[in-house]
């Protein structure tokens, strides 16, 4: 038994990764599907380009059409040159007669080169604008969708797939669409030239290019199919590479002496990748040879038919030479069309994903049409609220009601999964109840402008965001800015949370970058980050402050200092403070304690009232307190 795929199984052992959904799609698509989709893809990219830069898009279209016209006219001029060169008479006279057409041919080729440069310049102008517009729109939409959408696993995969692949291929696909369009125009021009020379030459063009096209299709499909196999192996290799390099796994990896096993498995898989590379190279060479052989046979038949037309007098010799040039040009154009068409087909699936996610995001945006949330609030009323997470049957909250008043200190306690954090997010307007209502001074939060409501709520979570910015920006981020600060508020929040001591220990103080990814950057401990997060919440100075296990990673003195500041010091007297904690000693001084169990409030009251009640809260409190009490014999245990 091995940790990686077996010799006869390269992909089945792995689940389909979200970012590999469309890999290899071109390998299974028929020629009709690929060619049938090309016009829709071209129209889609054209609309994106038109919105991004109309002038540059128009230049691409005009220059591309003109370039194709120059190619067709160049073929005709080339035929005219050959007609003069193969005419009767002395050689100097024939060369002099061909000179005007030769100069015209040179001019047409020069014009074509200039037009192709114009296409490249216009494309370089429009492509980054498409990428920028799509990326900005995508990030703006996904950053503002409702929280329950972000927490959905399927949504998570869709968004990351669109970000990883959709935006990447959106940048490339403009040039990729231009290339098959150019090839189609070149084929049309070639057909037009042959039609002018003699209508019977058109079937010969088809006879010569079809074998080449079929060989190109086989080669493209084999390449896409092999890439999917190769990609699956690379994913397995990355698992072992990541384990060997990961800092979190380093200590256990060494203590268990598992490096050798991981290295052996890594080598086994890399050898498989090398074999796959070799197999692909040999297969590509054989397909190319087969294509050349079939294409050569078709070309031989074509040239034999062309020779018969010359012998029969249907064509002059010069026209026959021109037909050869046109047929060669058509073969090259068709090969290019097939190669790029498969690429465009697959990459367009990723871009379509991106656009679909953007459209879905627009439907998931919270309301923006309601009134602004107030900067002060007297009461927050929760009335018979029910909320169920997407994909789950049991409600996270069921029939929850409460009334919070300005200046109050509230605690939510209960077992994990009892509904505490969910209720806090409903208070903040991050979730919308499926039944019941949450009202700020009588106004339903679902009717308010969502973003203005979020600005009036400060959240401090157990695992805060560690922004890779300066210490000062990590605090001011709470008010939506990284560059502006109120010095007095910053210092007050830092002192209350203990973050002032953290900043004092940094080499550049408030300007120190809190990330090792930057030169001179510093990394904080979990407890230090918790202090910065509490300072961020206090700095926001919002009418509602939510603290969800904010001191879980702090040492006891720091935890005590934070609760002193939040529950007794209070930077804002009219603030409603909601504390979620498993450490019941920290909620003793709260005005009201709500006990949650299985999505319902089973008890509520002050600490004294709940202890007198003798219910679940009293049991939990005594259980925790017992762990700190001195036992008979003078020993202490801490649980």
Short mmCIF file of C-alpha atoms in Angstrom, two decimals, residues 46 54 261 426 440 451 475 506:
data_model
loop_
_atom_site.label_atom_id
_atom_site.label_comp_id
_atom_site.label_asym_id
_atom_site.label_seq_id
_atom_site.Cartn_x
_atom_site.Cartn_y
_atom_site.Cartn_z
CA UNK A 46 -15.97 41.59 -27.74
CA UNK A 54 -14.19 51.19 -27.29
CA UNK A 261 8.99 8.24 4.06
CA UNK A 426 -27.92 38.66 13.87
CA UNK A 440 -32.69 49.05 16.46
CA UNK A 451 -23.18 48.87 5.14
CA UNK A 475 -6.24 49.55 14.67
CA UNK A 506 8.13 46.96 18.44
#
